[in-house]
Amino acid sequence: MEDPQESVYIPRVKTIQRMALYETKSKFYLVGSNNTQTSFRVLKIDRVETKKLEVSDDKTIYNTREIRDLLTMIDVGNRSKIGQKIGSGLTKTVSAFGLAGFVRFLEGYYIILITKRRKVGIIGHHTIYKIEDTFMIYIPSDSKEQHPDEQRYLRMFQATDLSSNFYFSYSYDLTHPLQYNLSNPVILNQPFLSKPIRLSDVPGTGHYSYVPEYQEKFVWNQYLLKDLDDIDADWKLPIIHGFVDQSNVSIFGKPVYVTLIARRSMKYAGTRFLKRGANFDGDVGNEVETEQIACDSSIGSDTMGHYTSFVQMRGSVPAQWAQDLSKIQPKPPIFIETEDPFGLTAGNHFNELLVRHGSPIVVINLVKKRERKKHESLLSDEFTKQISYLNQFLLEKHKIQYFHFDMARCNKAKEANVMARLSNIAYKCVKKTGIFHNKPTPYLHLDPTWERTHQADLLNCSREKDEKLPYLLRQTGIVRTNCVDCLDRTNTAQFAVGKVALAFQLHALGVLKEPQLEFDTDSVRMLEEMYEDQGDTLALQYGGSALVHRIKSYRKLAPWTSKGNDIMQTMRRYYSNTLSDAEKQNTMNVFLGIFQPEIGRPPIWEKEHNFDYYLHHQPPVRVPSPLTQWWNPELINYLPYSMDIGTKVCTELTKAQDLLESSEDYYHSFELTVLQDLFAFSEINHSVRDYMPNFTTDFSPFSVRVRLGKKREEMSSSKTNLSMKNPSVAGNSTSSTTSTEDESDQSGSDSSDTDPSFSEQNRSAGEKMNRYVSFESMFPSMKTVYGVEITPPPPGDMSLYRSNSALSRDSGPMPGKRVSTSSVPHPLARPINRRRGCPVPVHDYSARLLPPISEKTRLIYENYVKVGEMGASEPSSTSLRAYEEYVNAFQPKR
């Protein structure tokens, strides 16, 4: 499949990372530049055409002087003299960091630009950014009267807040897992080629840069980029929606970055009660792919670094089911909409998982199984029936693995131990799929069936008994978790799976002797916090509220005050689902292009309530024939491995010009940077600073703690408050649609009000140092570190100390006189022998003097003083012989 020995393939870094939008009466000029602002490109957008998008890319690369001359020429050419008055020429509108795309409703097109970004993660030299603010402007220059529905569609589109958990990267493909990104491309599929070609058939070797083919179902601005087919790929910036978080597990100074990336699918996307089950193509509701990456961040290279990853997913039960919303009640009844005896919906769903991830697919079903009145158990019965039918036509080693755990029932038991049960299931699941590690690993904790499917990864053909054998670890298959909503129970189960996977990842990196982690350790607390933040974010996006039942609830550690919070979150979710879900769903349908407005067509808000169902339930694209062949026939050539990796496609392939271009985005060698402004210092969570208790002598992040540290508790409460305020994707927009130059930047975000044709001015170093560094932060008080504080003694104690010291000094004998007990003036006085200058013990008041100091002792002391003043000298031969005898005494005898 790959030939890395002959050619090296490197993902191409997008050269356009900064932009400035200039306007004239007839055109918009979008000037893009690289991060160092040494090369520039220009995109011309016509403003005369109102109904059609006219965008042209001259594909010319300009330097700084050439772009200045070009902008000056455009400015002069657009000035018109009316008498003695000069009209407007070229004016700058806004600066930006990326192009999100173009959109049209009923009139002309709008352009959407990313004006603020914030760094949230680092993978090697690749940086992940979160969108903080966007700018949207109408392109046509005519001022004719618009359609009356235009403004309502505009407000509906802007209600999808792009500053709410949307992420992008200039050099890393966020739509695919790390295992896919570190594999070499196999097929080249360029637009001008008559058919795709295999890279093994391309003559020549060397270093190549390529543009990967993105996973469409995770590109949320795909509809916004659909009219840019003829534009260079450097202008197109794919955006994902979900959650990204990163923390630093410091193992005695060795940094291991743990990254959580959750990608929400834009297929069959929507709100809780309106997106249940799946459509006929197998796209399920609330489908989120979560990737957990652990890497040794002390080595930033993609080729030399050590990276491990584990991928799992959540998604609704893949069947045609829904809930009756005709009556207002907390738990609307569940019913099966369409009977599917041949598993068409589930077959399409699992076929896609086999193509993307390989086998086995491990299902963890948390839905109730036994109920007095059937409610959730309807889904369990349907799911079990579908899996049993589909497994008939798969080979034994590729069959879908099914685990059922009634989590809610177990949690109600008096001596419930939900997390222990989940940990056992999670351990079995991770052993079946394995993890990905890009380096050979002496790995002895393999499941026997898993080891047999990975024989192609063994570096040695044979080994002696009990000898460690290095493995190239690949994850084959995926763990799929679901409950009814795929929110509370699913998030806790995914944390249990992630905890087991992290133990295997740290073991593969060589920092754990055994792949096992205890719950009350700094590293697991950090992971728990990350999964709870992920759960809150995904719950807000899908259900309208944060998590109701958290991980601590199932561990029986939640305080009694959490009951009130659970009630509030339940009420908030119920309110959101019953009153605002329909409007949010319409907003999402317009944003994703599922519904496209047309003049003469009824607007989306006037459609019937079941119109959304027909938008998302199109007739199936692929009907298997015969029905027993539900999986792709080509899969047999790749299983248990991923067919997507085996047929990895790139859309462009060129000779690599600069192998270090991705590192510039991290190191910023072109400008001065204050140390405290680096992401590793100012933004990322740190196991020592944020999680380790204050009063401890055990600095291992894998040691069990009795209680949480004060800093950790404060951070936990603040992050929880932030997650509660995090808006959902279709909620009211909290981000401004315009950018002003006097607007203050948020912490960690980049300013975007700079002309890309000029170098960005840095803020003064002194201002930044005052922002981050203080005397207290550099030198914490003794009470902060040790729990005690030294205060000045009171005046009475100082007076007693002075009198006693003076009494001791004055009570010593005169030279030549012997000390007797009768001559002691005070019981606390300590006599001084003034001849020798040494204090005499209080209990020895006899006339005896201290023994004289020997010559050997005096020489030792003088040599000690001499070394301190003059430095060390060459040891004597006697000392060398003594040292040799000392060393030989400890040498093993042969």
Coordinates of N, CA and C in Angstrom, one line a residue, residues 268 272-273 275-278 316-323 333-338 379 382 483-485 542 613 617:
Y268 N -27.2 14.3 8.8 CA -28.3 14.1 9.7 C -28.1 14.8 11.1
R272 N -32.2 17.4 19.5 CA -32.5 16.2 20.2 C -33.7 15.4 19.7
F273 N -34.9 15.9 19.8 CA -36.1 15.1 19.5 C -36.4 15.1 18.0
K275 N -33.9 14.7 15.7 CA -32.9 13.8 15.0 C -32.6 12.6 15.8
R276 N -33.6 11.7 15.8 CA -33.5 10.4 16.5 C -33.2 9.3 15.4
G277 N -32.5 8.2 15.9 CA -32.3 7.1 15.0 C -31.4 7.5 13.8
A278 N -31.8 7.1 12.6 CA -30.9 7.3 11.4 C -31.8 7.5 10.2
S316 N -26.8 7.7 17.7 CA -28.1 7.1 18.1 C -28.2 5.7 17.5
V317 N -29.1 4.9 18.0 CA -29.4 3.6 17.6 C -29.8 3.6 16.1
P318 N -29.0 2.9 15.2 CA -29.3 3.0 13.8 C -30.5 2.3 13.3
A319 N -31.6 2.9 13.6 CA -32.9 2.3 13.2 C -33.9 3.5 12.9
Q320 N -35.0 3.2 12.3 CA -36.0 4.2 12.0 C -37.0 4.3 13.2
W321 N -36.6 5.1 14.2 CA -37.4 5.3 15.4 C -37.5 6.8 15.7
A322 N -38.5 7.1 16.5 CA -38.7 8.5 16.9 C -39.5 8.5 18.2
Q323 N -39.8 9.7 18.7 CA -40.6 9.9 19.9 C -41.8 10.8 19.6
P333 N -43.1 9.0 24.5 CA -43.0 7.5 24.1 C -42.2 7.3 22.9
I334 N -41.5 6.2 22.9 CA -40.7 5.8 21.7 C -41.5 4.8 20.9
F335 N -41.3 5.0 19.6 CA -42.0 4.0 18.7 C -41.1 3.9 17.4
I336 N -41.2 2.7 16.8 CA -40.5 2.4 15.6 C -41.3 2.9 14.4
E337 N -40.7 3.8 13.6 CA -41.4 4.4 12.5 C -41.5 3.5 11.3
T338 N -40.5 2.8 11.0 CA -40.5 1.9 9.8 C -39.8 0.6 10.1
L379 N -35.8 -0.1 21.8 CA -34.6 0.1 21.1 C -33.6 -1.0 21.2
E382 N -34.7 -3.9 19.0 CA -34.5 -3.6 17.6 C -33.0 -3.7 17.3
C483 N -26.6 5.4 24.1 CA -27.8 5.2 25.0 C -29.0 5.8 24.2
V484 N -30.0 6.4 24.8 CA -31.1 6.9 24.1 C -30.7 8.3 23.5
D485 N -30.2 9.2 24.3 CA -29.8 10.5 23.8 C -28.3 10.6 23.4
Y542 N -26.5 19.4 21.2 CA -27.6 18.5 20.7 C -28.8 18.6 21.6
Y613 N -38.5 16.1 8.2 CA -38.3 14.6 8.1 C -37.9 14.3 6.6
H617 N -34.6 12.5 5.1 CA -34.8 11.1 4.8 C -35.1 10.9 3.3

